[in-house]
């Protein structure tokens, strides 16, 4: 069995004191040798953590001691190596950034559809199936027949919805009625917010995949699956397949996009510096910086020492204090 437990979690819940939770939560995670990223905002918590089983379970129990998080759900998978290099607890304006004020998934989200019922829903005639993830995520896998909005960030989705709601668009009214919409994302959080947004725009029949793609890949047998490809995840596994086994993609350290085995065989791929998608989009100065960074990584690897994720001096560890 792989050595490390990974837990993905989120919950929309009012946390007006979220800033006060940051330091104690950071310290507790570090004490349990748990790594990953947790985002805190006034609207709730979101993130993924990984580490030894007892450490991850201790962090989950610690979070659930807060009555507001007592029913916090999570999804588990396993990894042969730690999928994160450090632990970061960050403060955010939103735990997933849509950029539209007044969206409350606790009150307005669409109807959940369990993974075992998802195939039936998206096979219905007239249902518009929307992948709410970003373009680079959709590029390595999606549900058969799903619409790709070609967004670079989640905050671009509202503009796409508005454009497609115009006459002739995919979401336009027909005979005075808006279409039935089914939305999905990696773990469910973007779906909750996007379906809530859709309801504010007059879409009454809006559905989303409960637990997201990850729950679908975990519970639906591959023989019955309508999923094609792999699912991008925001950690060092890069992608997962059915059963949440680690996939076959790598990560370009320059542009942070997933790269296939064919990409890595390309002459345009330079480890840590460029890939076929970004080789002509980086300045020479940027490439020199990437080359130096990769040289340090290679040196650390030869000495079997950590490089990425090594503890930085407090005076230069500005990233840990980043918030938005």
PDB file of C-alpha atoms in Angstrom:
ATOM      1  CA  UNK A   1       0.000   0.000   0.000  1.00  0.00           C
ATOM      2  CA  UNK A   2       1.328   3.497  -0.831  1.00  0.00           C
ATOM      3  CA  UNK A   3       2.884   5.236   2.146  1.00  0.00           C
ATOM      4  CA  UNK A   4       1.036   8.563   2.286  1.00  0.00           C
ATOM      5  CA  UNK A   5      -2.601   9.496   2.739  1.00  0.00           C
ATOM      6  CA  UNK A   6      -4.035  12.431   0.775  1.00  0.00           C
ATOM      7  CA  UNK A   7      -7.262  14.166   1.851  1.00  0.00           C
ATOM      8  CA  UNK A   8      -9.117  16.717  -0.289  1.00  0.00           C
ATOM      9  CA  UNK A   9     -11.702  18.800   1.551  1.00  0.00           C
ATOM     10  CA  UNK A  10     -13.875  21.874   1.373  1.00  0.00           C
ATOM     11  CA  UNK A  11     -16.907  23.349   3.051  1.00  0.00           C
ATOM     12  CA  UNK A  12     -18.872  26.534   2.459  1.00  0.00           C
ATOM     13  CA  UNK A  13     -19.666  27.877   5.927  1.00  0.00           C
ATOM     14  CA  UNK A  14     -19.532  31.303   7.550  1.00  0.00           C
ATOM     15  CA  UNK A  15     -16.117  31.792   9.186  1.00  0.00           C
ATOM     16  CA  UNK A  16     -15.978  35.474  10.173  1.00  0.00           C
ATOM     17  CA  UNK A  17     -12.923  34.762  12.353  1.00  0.00           C
ATOM     18  CA  UNK A  18     -11.035  32.929   9.603  1.00  0.00           C
ATOM     19  CA  UNK A  19      -7.893  35.069  10.001  1.00  0.00           C
ATOM     20  CA  UNK A  20      -7.592  33.990  13.645  1.00  0.00           C
ATOM     21  CA  UNK A  21      -7.608  30.330  12.569  1.00  0.00           C
ATOM     22  CA  UNK A  22      -4.565  30.603  10.310  1.00  0.00           C
ATOM     23  CA  UNK A  23      -1.602  30.467  12.705  1.00  0.00           C
ATOM     24  CA  UNK A  24      -2.937  27.723  15.019  1.00  0.00           C
ATOM     25  CA  UNK A  25      -3.897  25.554  12.028  1.00  0.00           C
ATOM     26  CA  UNK A  26      -0.493  26.046  10.382  1.00  0.00           C
ATOM     27  CA  UNK A  27       1.270  25.051  13.600  1.00  0.00           C
ATOM     28  CA  UNK A  28      -0.933  21.994  14.134  1.00  0.00           C
ATOM     29  CA  UNK A  29      -0.386  20.697  10.591  1.00  0.00           C
ATOM     30  CA  UNK A  30       3.375  21.124  10.884  1.00  0.00           C
ATOM     31  CA  UNK A  31       3.391  19.321  14.235  1.00  0.00           C
ATOM     32  CA  UNK A  32       1.667  16.361  12.547  1.00  0.00           C
ATOM     33  CA  UNK A  33       4.187  16.354   9.659  1.00  0.00           C
ATOM     34  CA  UNK A  34       1.322  17.111   7.257  1.00  0.00           C
ATOM     35  CA  UNK A  35       1.883  19.094   4.061  1.00  0.00           C
ATOM     36  CA  UNK A  36      -0.369  20.690   1.480  1.00  0.00           C
ATOM     37  CA  UNK A  37      -2.442  23.852   1.116  1.00  0.00           C
ATOM     38  CA  UNK A  38      -5.494  24.971   3.054  1.00  0.00           C
ATOM     39  CA  UNK A  39      -7.368  28.143   2.108  1.00  0.00           C
ATOM     40  CA  UNK A  40      -9.425  30.051   4.660  1.00  0.00           C
ATOM     41  CA  UNK A  41     -11.975  32.767   3.863  1.00  0.00           C
ATOM     42  CA  UNK A  42     -15.112  34.231   5.323  1.00  0.00           C
ATOM     43  CA  UNK A  43     -17.087  31.767   3.188  1.00  0.00           C
ATOM     44  CA  UNK A  44     -15.325  28.597   4.392  1.00  0.00           C
ATOM     45  CA  UNK A  45     -12.326  26.279   3.931  1.00  0.00           C
ATOM     46  CA  UNK A  46     -10.820  24.500   0.927  1.00  0.00           C
ATOM     47  CA  UNK A  47      -7.688  22.489   0.311  1.00  0.00           C
ATOM     48  CA  UNK A  48      -5.739  19.249   0.101  1.00  0.00           C
ATOM     49  CA  UNK A  49      -3.335  17.825   2.649  1.00  0.00           C
ATOM     50  CA  UNK A  50      -1.102  14.752   2.704  1.00  0.00           C
ATOM     51  CA  UNK A  51       1.167  12.900   5.095  1.00  0.00           C
ATOM     52  CA  UNK A  52       1.259   9.856   7.353  1.00  0.00           C
ATOM     53  CA  UNK A  53      -2.187   8.396   8.050  1.00  0.00           C
ATOM     54  CA  UNK A  54      -2.196   9.348  11.710  1.00  0.00           C
ATOM     55  CA  UNK A  55      -1.108  12.906  10.932  1.00  0.00           C
ATOM     56  CA  UNK A  56      -3.783  13.525   8.290  1.00  0.00           C
ATOM     57  CA  UNK A  57      -6.476  11.980  10.484  1.00  0.00           C
ATOM     58  CA  UNK A  58      -5.334  14.170  13.388  1.00  0.00           C
ATOM     59  CA  UNK A  59      -5.672  17.318  11.264  1.00  0.00           C
ATOM     60  CA  UNK A  60      -9.150  16.281  10.098  1.00  0.00           C
ATOM     61  CA  UNK A  61     -10.197  15.618  13.701  1.00  0.00           C
ATOM     62  CA  UNK A  62      -8.737  18.977  14.728  1.00  0.00           C
ATOM     63  CA  UNK A  63     -10.776  20.783  12.064  1.00  0.00           C
ATOM     64  CA  UNK A  64     -13.971  18.962  13.044  1.00  0.00           C
ATOM     65  CA  UNK A  65     -13.599  20.048  16.657  1.00  0.00           C
ATOM     66  CA  UNK A  66     -14.896  23.415  15.423  1.00  0.00           C
ATOM     67  CA  UNK A  67     -18.711  23.001  15.525  1.00  0.00           C
ATOM     68  CA  UNK A  68     -18.965  24.821  12.206  1.00  0.00           C
ATOM     69  CA  UNK A  69     -16.818  22.129  10.577  1.00  0.00           C
ATOM     70  CA  UNK A  70     -18.190  19.132  12.471  1.00  0.00           C
ATOM     71  CA  UNK A  71     -19.625  17.608   9.289  1.00  0.00           C
ATOM     72  CA  UNK A  72     -16.637  18.456   7.093  1.00  0.00           C
ATOM     73  CA  UNK A  73     -16.419  15.838   4.336  1.00  0.00           C
ATOM     74  CA  UNK A  74     -13.206  14.732   2.631  1.00  0.00           C
ATOM     75  CA  UNK A  75     -12.022  12.431  -0.155  1.00  0.00           C
ATOM     76  CA  UNK A  76      -9.063  10.130   0.327  1.00  0.00           C
ATOM     77  CA  UNK A  77      -6.406   8.736  -2.004  1.00  0.00           C
ATOM     78  CA  UNK A  78      -2.923   7.364  -1.506  1.00  0.00           C
ATOM     79  CA  UNK A  79       0.521   8.189  -2.901  1.00  0.00           C
ATOM     80  CA  UNK A  80       3.933   6.510  -2.878  1.00  0.00           C
ATOM     81  CA  UNK A  81       5.630   9.845  -2.168  1.00  0.00           C
ATOM     82  CA  UNK A  82       4.464  13.066  -0.563  1.00  0.00           C
ATOM     83  CA  UNK A  83       2.532  15.026  -3.206  1.00  0.00           C
ATOM     84  CA  UNK A  84       3.347  18.364  -1.534  1.00  0.00           C
ATOM     85  CA  UNK A  85       6.629  19.953  -0.532  1.00  0.00           C
ATOM     86  CA  UNK A  86       5.483  22.251   2.264  1.00  0.00           C
ATOM     87  CA  UNK A  87       2.457  23.218   4.360  1.00  0.00           C
ATOM     88  CA  UNK A  88       0.672  26.486   3.622  1.00  0.00           C
ATOM     89  CA  UNK A  89      -2.440  27.875   5.312  1.00  0.00           C
ATOM     90  CA  UNK A  90      -3.505  30.947   3.358  1.00  0.00           C
ATOM     91  CA  UNK A  91      -6.099  33.651   3.799  1.00  0.00           C
ATOM     92  CA  UNK A  92      -8.278  34.434   0.783  1.00  0.00           C
ATOM     93  CA  UNK A  93     -11.248  36.593  -0.183  1.00  0.00           C
ATOM     94  CA  UNK A  94     -12.906  33.452  -1.579  1.00  0.00           C
ATOM     95  CA  UNK A  95     -12.005  29.795  -1.136  1.00  0.00           C
ATOM     96  CA  UNK A  96     -12.605  29.474  -4.877  1.00  0.00           C
ATOM     97  CA  UNK A  97     -12.504  32.729  -6.825  1.00  0.00           C
ATOM     98  CA  UNK A  98     -15.517  33.453  -8.993  1.00  0.00           C
ATOM     99  CA  UNK A  99     -15.439  37.208  -8.475  1.00  0.00           C
ATOM    100  CA  UNK A 100     -19.222  37.693  -8.324  1.00  0.00           C
ATOM    101  CA  UNK A 101     -20.479  39.227  -5.070  1.00  0.00           C
ATOM    102  CA  UNK A 102     -23.441  37.764  -3.235  1.00  0.00           C
ATOM    103  CA  UNK A 103     -23.071  34.127  -4.333  1.00  0.00           C
ATOM    104  CA  UNK A 104     -23.880  31.834  -1.393  1.00  0.00           C
ATOM    105  CA  UNK A 105     -23.687  28.123  -2.279  1.00  0.00           C
ATOM    106  CA  UNK A 106     -25.209  27.194   1.088  1.00  0.00           C
ATOM    107  CA  UNK A 107     -28.464  28.795   0.002  1.00  0.00           C
ATOM    108  CA  UNK A 108     -28.371  28.766  -3.798  1.00  0.00           C
ATOM    109  CA  UNK A 109     -26.395  25.791  -5.139  1.00  0.00           C
ATOM    110  CA  UNK A 110     -27.934  23.482  -7.712  1.00  0.00           C
ATOM    111  CA  UNK A 111     -29.098  19.937  -7.140  1.00  0.00           C
ATOM    112  CA  UNK A 112     -26.537  17.274  -6.263  1.00  0.00           C
ATOM    113  CA  UNK A 113     -26.307  14.207  -8.495  1.00  0.00           C
ATOM    114  CA  UNK A 114     -24.577  11.145  -7.087  1.00  0.00           C
ATOM    115  CA  UNK A 115     -21.807   9.592  -9.213  1.00  0.00           C
ATOM    116  CA  UNK A 116     -23.854   6.460  -9.882  1.00  0.00           C
ATOM    117  CA  UNK A 117     -26.667   8.604 -11.344  1.00  0.00           C
ATOM    118  CA  UNK A 118     -24.466  10.990 -13.343  1.00  0.00           C
ATOM    119  CA  UNK A 119     -24.328   8.923 -16.549  1.00  0.00           C
ATOM    120  CA  UNK A 120     -28.111   8.878 -16.794  1.00  0.00           C
ATOM    121  CA  UNK A 121     -28.373  12.642 -16.379  1.00  0.00           C
ATOM    122  CA  UNK A 122     -25.758  13.653 -18.930  1.00  0.00           C
ATOM    123  CA  UNK A 123     -27.179  11.212 -21.478  1.00  0.00           C
ATOM    124  CA  UNK A 124     -30.575  12.956 -21.421  1.00  0.00           C
ATOM    125  CA  UNK A 125     -31.421  14.792 -24.662  1.00  0.00           C
ATOM    126  CA  UNK A 126     -31.121  18.561 -24.352  1.00  0.00           C
ATOM    127  CA  UNK A 127     -28.955  18.610 -21.210  1.00  0.00           C
ATOM    128  CA  UNK A 128     -26.019  21.010 -21.559  1.00  0.00           C
ATOM    129  CA  UNK A 129     -23.056  19.415 -19.780  1.00  0.00           C
ATOM    130  CA  UNK A 130     -20.472  22.040 -18.772  1.00  0.00           C
ATOM    131  CA  UNK A 131     -16.923  21.381 -17.585  1.00  0.00           C
ATOM    132  CA  UNK A 132     -16.263  24.277 -15.194  1.00  0.00           C
ATOM    133  CA  UNK A 133     -12.513  23.667 -15.001  1.00  0.00           C
ATOM    134  CA  UNK A 134      -9.773  25.578 -16.775  1.00  0.00           C
ATOM    135  CA  UNK A 135      -8.688  24.834 -20.334  1.00  0.00           C
ATOM    136  CA  UNK A 136      -5.425  23.092 -19.411  1.00  0.00           C
ATOM    137  CA  UNK A 137      -7.349  20.752 -17.069  1.00  0.00           C
ATOM    138  CA  UNK A 138      -9.970  19.900 -19.683  1.00  0.00           C
ATOM    139  CA  UNK A 139      -7.184  19.254 -22.178  1.00  0.00           C
ATOM    140  CA  UNK A 140      -6.119  15.980 -20.551  1.00  0.00           C
ATOM    141  CA  UNK A 141      -9.575  14.555 -19.846  1.00  0.00           C
ATOM    142  CA  UNK A 142     -13.305  15.226 -19.553  1.00  0.00           C
ATOM    143  CA  UNK A 143     -16.703  13.581 -19.845  1.00  0.00           C
ATOM    144  CA  UNK A 144     -17.756  12.497 -23.285  1.00  0.00           C
ATOM    145  CA  UNK A 145     -19.829  15.251 -24.916  1.00  0.00           C
ATOM    146  CA  UNK A 146     -19.083  17.912 -22.273  1.00  0.00           C
ATOM    147  CA  UNK A 147     -18.709  21.565 -23.278  1.00  0.00           C
ATOM    148  CA  UNK A 148     -15.312  23.184 -22.690  1.00  0.00           C
ATOM    149  CA  UNK A 149     -15.754  26.939 -21.989  1.00  0.00           C
ATOM    150  CA  UNK A 150     -12.014  27.456 -22.713  1.00  0.00           C
ATOM    151  CA  UNK A 151     -11.457  29.522 -19.575  1.00  0.00           C
ATOM    152  CA  UNK A 152      -8.014  30.277 -18.174  1.00  0.00           C
ATOM    153  CA  UNK A 153      -9.406  30.847 -14.682  1.00  0.00           C
ATOM    154  CA  UNK A 154     -12.653  30.124 -12.873  1.00  0.00           C
ATOM    155  CA  UNK A 155     -13.422  33.846 -12.691  1.00  0.00           C
ATOM    156  CA  UNK A 156     -13.870  33.864 -16.501  1.00  0.00           C
ATOM    157  CA  UNK A 157     -16.828  31.465 -16.312  1.00  0.00           C
ATOM    158  CA  UNK A 158     -19.531  34.114 -15.603  1.00  0.00           C
ATOM    159  CA  UNK A 159     -18.630  35.994 -18.803  1.00  0.00           C
ATOM    160  CA  UNK A 160     -18.855  32.733 -20.768  1.00  0.00           C
ATOM    161  CA  UNK A 161     -22.290  32.009 -19.273  1.00  0.00           C
ATOM    162  CA  UNK A 162     -23.518  35.488 -20.190  1.00  0.00           C
ATOM    163  CA  UNK A 163     -22.216  35.142 -23.762  1.00  0.00           C
ATOM    164  CA  UNK A 164     -23.750  31.679 -24.231  1.00  0.00           C
ATOM    165  CA  UNK A 165     -27.098  32.860 -22.812  1.00  0.00           C
ATOM    166  CA  UNK A 166     -27.534  35.244 -25.741  1.00  0.00           C
ATOM    167  CA  UNK A 167     -29.720  34.140 -28.692  1.00  0.00           C
ATOM    168  CA  UNK A 168     -28.031  31.327 -30.570  1.00  0.00           C
ATOM    169  CA  UNK A 169     -25.807  30.400 -27.624  1.00  0.00           C
ATOM    170  CA  UNK A 170     -25.554  27.008 -25.938  1.00  0.00           C
ATOM    171  CA  UNK A 171     -27.463  28.309 -22.910  1.00  0.00           C
ATOM    172  CA  UNK A 172     -30.031  30.385 -24.788  1.00  0.00           C
ATOM    173  CA  UNK A 173     -33.732  30.053 -24.052  1.00  0.00           C
ATOM    174  CA  UNK A 174     -35.803  27.869 -26.349  1.00  0.00           C
ATOM    175  CA  UNK A 175     -39.543  28.343 -26.433  1.00  0.00           C
ATOM    176  CA  UNK A 176     -39.245  30.639 -23.446  1.00  0.00           C
ATOM    177  CA  UNK A 177     -37.405  28.098 -21.289  1.00  0.00           C
ATOM    178  CA  UNK A 178     -33.758  27.906 -20.267  1.00  0.00           C
ATOM    179  CA  UNK A 179     -32.040  24.547 -20.828  1.00  0.00           C
ATOM    180  CA  UNK A 180     -31.277  21.976 -18.168  1.00  0.00           C
ATOM    181  CA  UNK A 181     -27.596  22.314 -17.191  1.00  0.00           C
ATOM    182  CA  UNK A 182     -25.269  19.741 -15.617  1.00  0.00           C
ATOM    183  CA  UNK A 183     -21.930  21.073 -14.308  1.00  0.00           C
ATOM    184  CA  UNK A 184     -18.879  19.287 -12.939  1.00  0.00           C
ATOM    185  CA  UNK A 185     -15.379  20.008 -11.640  1.00  0.00           C
ATOM    186  CA  UNK A 186     -12.505  18.223  -9.906  1.00  0.00           C
ATOM    187  CA  UNK A 187     -13.787  17.887  -6.352  1.00  0.00           C
ATOM    188  CA  UNK A 188     -17.126  19.672  -6.310  1.00  0.00           C
ATOM    189  CA  UNK A 189     -16.288  23.129  -4.971  1.00  0.00           C
ATOM    190  CA  UNK A 190     -16.344  25.013  -8.287  1.00  0.00           C
ATOM    191  CA  UNK A 191     -19.614  23.246  -9.169  1.00  0.00           C
ATOM    192  CA  UNK A 192     -21.336  24.439  -6.005  1.00  0.00           C
ATOM    193  CA  UNK A 193     -20.397  28.022  -6.711  1.00  0.00           C
ATOM    194  CA  UNK A 194     -21.058  27.899 -10.442  1.00  0.00           C
ATOM    195  CA  UNK A 195     -24.514  26.333 -10.029  1.00  0.00           C
ATOM    196  CA  UNK A 196     -25.351  28.959  -7.415  1.00  0.00           C
ATOM    197  CA  UNK A 197     -24.321  31.600  -9.955  1.00  0.00           C
ATOM    198  CA  UNK A 198     -26.464  29.937 -12.629  1.00  0.00           C
ATOM    199  CA  UNK A 199     -29.515  30.099 -10.380  1.00  0.00           C
ATOM    200  CA  UNK A 200     -29.020  33.841  -9.926  1.00  0.00           C
ATOM    201  CA  UNK A 201     -29.205  34.061 -13.721  1.00  0.00           C
ATOM    202  CA  UNK A 202     -32.581  32.345 -13.907  1.00  0.00           C
ATOM    203  CA  UNK A 203     -31.543  28.747 -14.575  1.00  0.00           C
ATOM    204  CA  UNK A 204     -33.912  26.617 -12.503  1.00  0.00           C
ATOM    205  CA  UNK A 205     -32.795  23.154 -13.608  1.00  0.00           C
ATOM    206  CA  UNK A 206     -29.138  23.133 -12.630  1.00  0.00           C
ATOM    207  CA  UNK A 207     -27.331  20.015 -11.437  1.00  0.00           C
ATOM    208  CA  UNK A 208     -23.801  19.213 -10.325  1.00  0.00           C
ATOM    209  CA  UNK A 209     -21.762  16.074  -9.763  1.00  0.00           C
ATOM    210  CA  UNK A 210     -21.579  15.369  -6.042  1.00  0.00           C
ATOM    211  CA  UNK A 211     -17.965  14.932  -4.990  1.00  0.00           C
ATOM    212  CA  UNK A 212     -16.762  15.967  -8.433  1.00  0.00           C
ATOM    213  CA  UNK A 213     -14.703  13.960 -10.895  1.00  0.00           C
ATOM    214  CA  UNK A 214     -12.611  12.486  -8.094  1.00  0.00           C
ATOM    215  CA  UNK A 215     -15.606  10.832  -6.456  1.00  0.00           C
ATOM    216  CA  UNK A 216     -16.819   9.596  -9.853  1.00  0.00           C
ATOM    217  CA  UNK A 217     -13.438   8.029 -10.661  1.00  0.00           C
ATOM    218  CA  UNK A 218     -13.310   6.509  -7.193  1.00  0.00           C
ATOM    219  CA  UNK A 219     -16.774   4.915  -7.242  1.00  0.00           C
ATOM    220  CA  UNK A 220     -17.858   4.280 -10.847  1.00  0.00           C
ATOM    221  CA  UNK A 221     -16.286   1.170 -12.431  1.00  0.00           C
ATOM    222  CA  UNK A 222     -14.149   1.918 -15.468  1.00  0.00           C
ATOM    223  CA  UNK A 223     -16.311  -0.425 -17.535  1.00  0.00           C
ATOM    224  CA  UNK A 224     -19.346   1.817 -16.877  1.00  0.00           C
ATOM    225  CA  UNK A 225     -17.530   5.129 -17.054  1.00  0.00           C
ATOM    226  CA  UNK A 226     -18.171   7.979 -19.493  1.00  0.00           C
ATOM    227  CA  UNK A 227     -14.933   9.680 -18.440  1.00  0.00           C
ATOM    228  CA  UNK A 228     -12.263   9.974 -21.137  1.00  0.00           C
ATOM    229  CA  UNK A 229      -8.620  10.624 -20.283  1.00  0.00           C
ATOM    230  CA  UNK A 230      -7.120  11.620 -16.941  1.00  0.00           C
ATOM    231  CA  UNK A 231      -8.044  14.157 -14.254  1.00  0.00           C
ATOM    232  CA  UNK A 232      -5.625  16.955 -13.386  1.00  0.00           C
ATOM    233  CA  UNK A 233      -4.989  17.422  -9.657  1.00  0.00           C
ATOM    234  CA  UNK A 234      -3.199  20.294  -7.955  1.00  0.00           C
ATOM    235  CA  UNK A 235      -0.327  18.386  -6.384  1.00  0.00           C
ATOM    236  CA  UNK A 236       2.746  16.428  -7.360  1.00  0.00           C
ATOM    237  CA  UNK A 237       0.693  13.494  -8.658  1.00  0.00           C
ATOM    238  CA  UNK A 238      -0.339  15.848 -11.518  1.00  0.00           C
ATOM    239  CA  UNK A 239      -3.155  13.551 -12.705  1.00  0.00           C
ATOM    240  CA  UNK A 240      -5.223  10.580 -11.562  1.00  0.00           C
ATOM    241  CA  UNK A 241      -7.190   7.868 -13.348  1.00  0.00           C
ATOM    242  CA  UNK A 242      -9.952   5.455 -12.343  1.00  0.00           C
ATOM    243  CA  UNK A 243      -9.592   4.242  -8.792  1.00  0.00           C
ATOM    244  CA  UNK A 244      -7.649   7.493  -8.129  1.00  0.00           C
ATOM    245  CA  UNK A 245      -4.402   5.818  -9.144  1.00  0.00           C
ATOM    246  CA  UNK A 246      -1.653   8.245 -10.143  1.00  0.00           C
ATOM    247  CA  UNK A 247      -1.799   9.070 -13.851  1.00  0.00           C
ATOM    248  CA  UNK A 248       0.801   9.411 -16.577  1.00  0.00           C
ATOM    249  CA  UNK A 249       1.306  13.175 -16.823  1.00  0.00           C
ATOM    250  CA  UNK A 250       4.208  15.258 -15.633  1.00  0.00           C
ATOM    251  CA  UNK A 251       4.265  18.975 -14.844  1.00  0.00           C
ATOM    252  CA  UNK A 252       6.089  21.735 -16.663  1.00  0.00           C
ATOM    253  CA  UNK A 253       7.833  23.722 -13.928  1.00  0.00           C
ATOM    254  CA  UNK A 254       7.875  26.814 -16.128  1.00  0.00           C
ATOM    255  CA  UNK A 255       4.188  27.183 -17.058  1.00  0.00           C
ATOM    256  CA  UNK A 256       2.686  24.702 -14.526  1.00  0.00           C
ATOM    257  CA  UNK A 257       0.680  22.928 -17.243  1.00  0.00           C
ATOM    258  CA  UNK A 258       0.438  19.127 -17.421  1.00  0.00           C
ATOM    259  CA  UNK A 259       2.748  17.504 -19.965  1.00  0.00           C
ATOM    260  CA  UNK A 260       2.327  14.125 -21.633  1.00  0.00           C
ATOM    261  CA  UNK A 261       4.978  11.513 -22.335  1.00  0.00           C
ATOM    262  CA  UNK A 262       4.985  12.776 -25.941  1.00  0.00           C
ATOM    263  CA  UNK A 263       5.576  16.343 -24.698  1.00  0.00           C
ATOM    264  CA  UNK A 264       8.531  15.143 -22.632  1.00  0.00           C
ATOM    265  CA  UNK A 265      10.008  13.459 -25.723  1.00  0.00           C
ATOM    266  CA  UNK A 266       9.833  16.698 -27.719  1.00  0.00           C
ATOM    267  CA  UNK A 267      13.031  18.669 -28.425  1.00  0.00           C
ATOM    268  CA  UNK A 268      11.109  21.705 -27.143  1.00  0.00           C
ATOM    269  CA  UNK A 269      10.935  20.173 -23.678  1.00  0.00           C
ATOM    270  CA  UNK A 270      13.730  21.193 -21.329  1.00  0.00           C
ATOM    271  CA  UNK A 271      13.164  19.951 -17.765  1.00  0.00           C
ATOM    272  CA  UNK A 272      12.378  22.845 -15.462  1.00  0.00           C
ATOM    273  CA  UNK A 273      12.711  25.386 -18.281  1.00  0.00           C
ATOM    274  CA  UNK A 274      10.136  24.901 -21.044  1.00  0.00           C
ATOM    275  CA  UNK A 275       7.669  22.564 -22.740  1.00  0.00           C
ATOM    276  CA  UNK A 276       6.093  22.534 -26.235  1.00  0.00           C
ATOM    277  CA  UNK A 277       3.271  24.774 -24.979  1.00  0.00           C
ATOM    278  CA  UNK A 278       5.418  27.502 -23.424  1.00  0.00           C
ATOM    279  CA  UNK A 279       8.851  27.359 -25.080  1.00  0.00           C
ATOM    280  CA  UNK A 280       8.118  30.447 -27.199  1.00  0.00           C
ATOM    281  CA  UNK A 281       6.233  32.342 -24.496  1.00  0.00           C
ATOM    282  CA  UNK A 282       9.050  32.831 -21.976  1.00  0.00           C
ATOM    283  CA  UNK A 283      11.639  35.586 -22.180  1.00  0.00           C
ATOM    284  CA  UNK A 284      15.333  34.772 -22.255  1.00  0.00           C
ATOM    285  CA  UNK A 285      15.644  36.287 -18.803  1.00  0.00           C
ATOM    286  CA  UNK A 286      12.923  33.982 -17.494  1.00  0.00           C
ATOM    287  CA  UNK A 287      14.588  30.969 -19.080  1.00  0.00           C
ATOM    288  CA  UNK A 288      17.934  31.858 -17.493  1.00  0.00           C
ATOM    289  CA  UNK A 289      16.198  31.957 -14.124  1.00  0.00           C
ATOM    290  CA  UNK A 290      14.535  28.585 -14.756  1.00  0.00           C
ATOM    291  CA  UNK A 291      17.871  27.075 -15.828  1.00  0.00           C
ATOM    292  CA  UNK A 292      19.525  28.223 -12.612  1.00  0.00           C
ATOM    293  CA  UNK A 293      16.632  26.907 -10.521  1.00  0.00           C
ATOM    294  CA  UNK A 294      16.821  23.518 -12.266  1.00  0.00           C
ATOM    295  CA  UNK A 295      20.587  23.411 -11.755  1.00  0.00           C
ATOM    296  CA  UNK A 296      20.030  23.833  -8.010  1.00  0.00           C
ATOM    297  CA  UNK A 297      17.309  21.158  -8.022  1.00  0.00           C
ATOM    298  CA  UNK A 298      19.576  18.694  -9.846  1.00  0.00           C
ATOM    299  CA  UNK A 299      22.415  19.434  -7.430  1.00  0.00           C
ATOM    300  CA  UNK A 300      20.153  18.858  -4.419  1.00  0.00           C
ATOM    301  CA  UNK A 301      18.874  15.608  -5.936  1.00  0.00           C
ATOM    302  CA  UNK A 302      22.419  14.313  -6.467  1.00  0.00           C
ATOM    303  CA  UNK A 303      23.165  15.027  -2.808  1.00  0.00           C
ATOM    304  CA  UNK A 304      19.777  13.555  -1.798  1.00  0.00           C
ATOM    305  CA  UNK A 305      18.844  16.812  -0.143  1.00  0.00           C
ATOM    306  CA  UNK A 306      15.523  18.693  -0.417  1.00  0.00           C
ATOM    307  CA  UNK A 307      15.425  21.742  -2.633  1.00  0.00           C
ATOM    308  CA  UNK A 308      11.809  22.539  -3.442  1.00  0.00           C
ATOM    309  CA  UNK A 309      10.034  22.895  -0.132  1.00  0.00           C
ATOM    310  CA  UNK A 310      13.132  23.388   1.993  1.00  0.00           C
ATOM    311  CA  UNK A 311      12.381  25.654   4.932  1.00  0.00           C
ATOM    312  CA  UNK A 312      13.236  29.239   4.049  1.00  0.00           C
ATOM    313  CA  UNK A 313      14.543  31.819   6.521  1.00  0.00           C
ATOM    314  CA  UNK A 314      11.671  33.805   8.031  1.00  0.00           C
ATOM    315  CA  UNK A 315      12.977  37.054   6.546  1.00  0.00           C
ATOM    316  CA  UNK A 316      12.549  35.779   2.983  1.00  0.00           C
ATOM    317  CA  UNK A 317       9.594  33.438   3.457  1.00  0.00           C
ATOM    318  CA  UNK A 318       7.130  35.977   2.054  1.00  0.00           C
ATOM    319  CA  UNK A 319       5.134  33.369   0.162  1.00  0.00           C
ATOM    320  CA  UNK A 320       3.791  31.917   3.410  1.00  0.00           C
ATOM    321  CA  UNK A 321       2.164  35.280   4.173  1.00  0.00           C
ATOM    322  CA  UNK A 322       0.556  35.676   0.764  1.00  0.00           C
ATOM    323  CA  UNK A 323      -3.172  36.474   0.791  1.00  0.00           C
ATOM    324  CA  UNK A 324      -5.675  37.793  -1.696  1.00  0.00           C
TER     325      UNK A 324
END
